[in-house]
Coordinates of C-alpha atoms in Angstrom, one line a residue:
R288 CA -3.4 -13.3 21.3
L289 CA -1.7 -16.3 19.7
F290 CA -1.8 -15.4 16.0
A291 CA -2.4 -12.3 13.9
H292 CA -2.1 -11.9 10.2
D293 CA -2.7 -8.9 7.9
D294 CA -2.7 -9.1 4.2
S295 CA -4.1 -7.4 1.1
V296 CA -5.6 -9.3 -1.9
P297 CA -6.7 -8.1 -5.3
H298 CA -10.4 -9.2 -4.9
G299 CA -13.6 -7.7 -3.6
F300 CA -14.5 -7.8 0.1
G301 CA -17.4 -10.1 -0.4
A302 CA -15.3 -12.7 -2.4
V303 CA -12.6 -12.7 0.2
C304 CA -15.0 -13.1 3.1
L305 CA -16.8 -16.0 1.4
A306 CA -13.5 -17.8 0.7
L307 CA -12.3 -17.3 4.2
F308 CA -15.5 -18.5 5.9
Q309 CA -15.8 -21.6 3.6
R310 CA -12.1 -22.6 4.1
Y311 CA -12.9 -25.3 6.8
P312 CA -14.2 -27.9 6.9
N313 CA -13.0 -29.3 3.6
P314 CA -12.0 -32.8 2.5
H315 CA -8.4 -31.8 1.7
A316 CA -7.7 -30.6 5.2
Q317 CA -8.5 -33.7 7.2
H318 CA -6.1 -32.5 10.0
V319 CA -8.7 -29.9 10.9
H320 CA -11.4 -31.5 13.1
S321 CA -13.5 -28.4 13.8
S322 CA -13.6 -24.6 13.4
D323 CA -15.9 -22.5 15.6
V324 CA -16.5 -18.8 15.2
V325 CA -16.4 -17.1 18.6
A326 CA -16.9 -13.5 17.4
R327 CA -17.0 -11.6 14.1
C328 CA -17.3 -7.9 13.3
V329 CA -16.4 -5.2 10.8
G330 CA -14.3 -2.6 12.6
P331 CA -14.6 1.2 12.1
D332 CA -11.6 1.0 9.7
G333 CA -13.5 -1.5 7.5
A334 CA -11.3 -4.4 8.5
L335 CA -13.0 -7.8 9.1
R336 CA -12.2 -9.2 12.5
T337 CA -12.9 -12.9 13.3
L338 CA -12.0 -14.9 16.4
R339 CA -12.1 -18.6 15.8
L340 CA -11.2 -21.7 17.8
M341 CA -9.8 -24.6 15.8
A342 CA -9.2 -28.2 16.8
K343 CA -6.4 -29.7 14.7
A344 CA -4.5 -33.0 14.7
G345 CA -0.7 -33.0 14.6
T346 CA 2.3 -32.1 16.8
V347 CA 3.1 -28.8 18.3
P348 CA 5.7 -26.9 16.3
L349 CA 9.2 -26.7 17.8
P350 CA 9.0 -23.1 19.1
G351 CA 5.8 -23.8 21.1
R352 CA 6.7 -27.2 22.6
G353 CA 8.2 -25.8 25.8
R354 CA 4.9 -23.9 26.5
A355 CA 2.6 -26.7 25.6
E356 CA 4.1 -29.5 27.6

């Protein structure tokens, strides 16, 4: 597991899901080459779980450089 994020927003479940799934591709994020959904489900606690693989352009952030080289 490389990244996890939990957050609460003051919008309905459907609106949040739609915004999340339509985030990429978009013309304002040209550094994102592709975004593929590997798995998606709604857990027993009602949380939406999505596993995605993303191909991005750019350099590896400083904390991760030792592991990526």
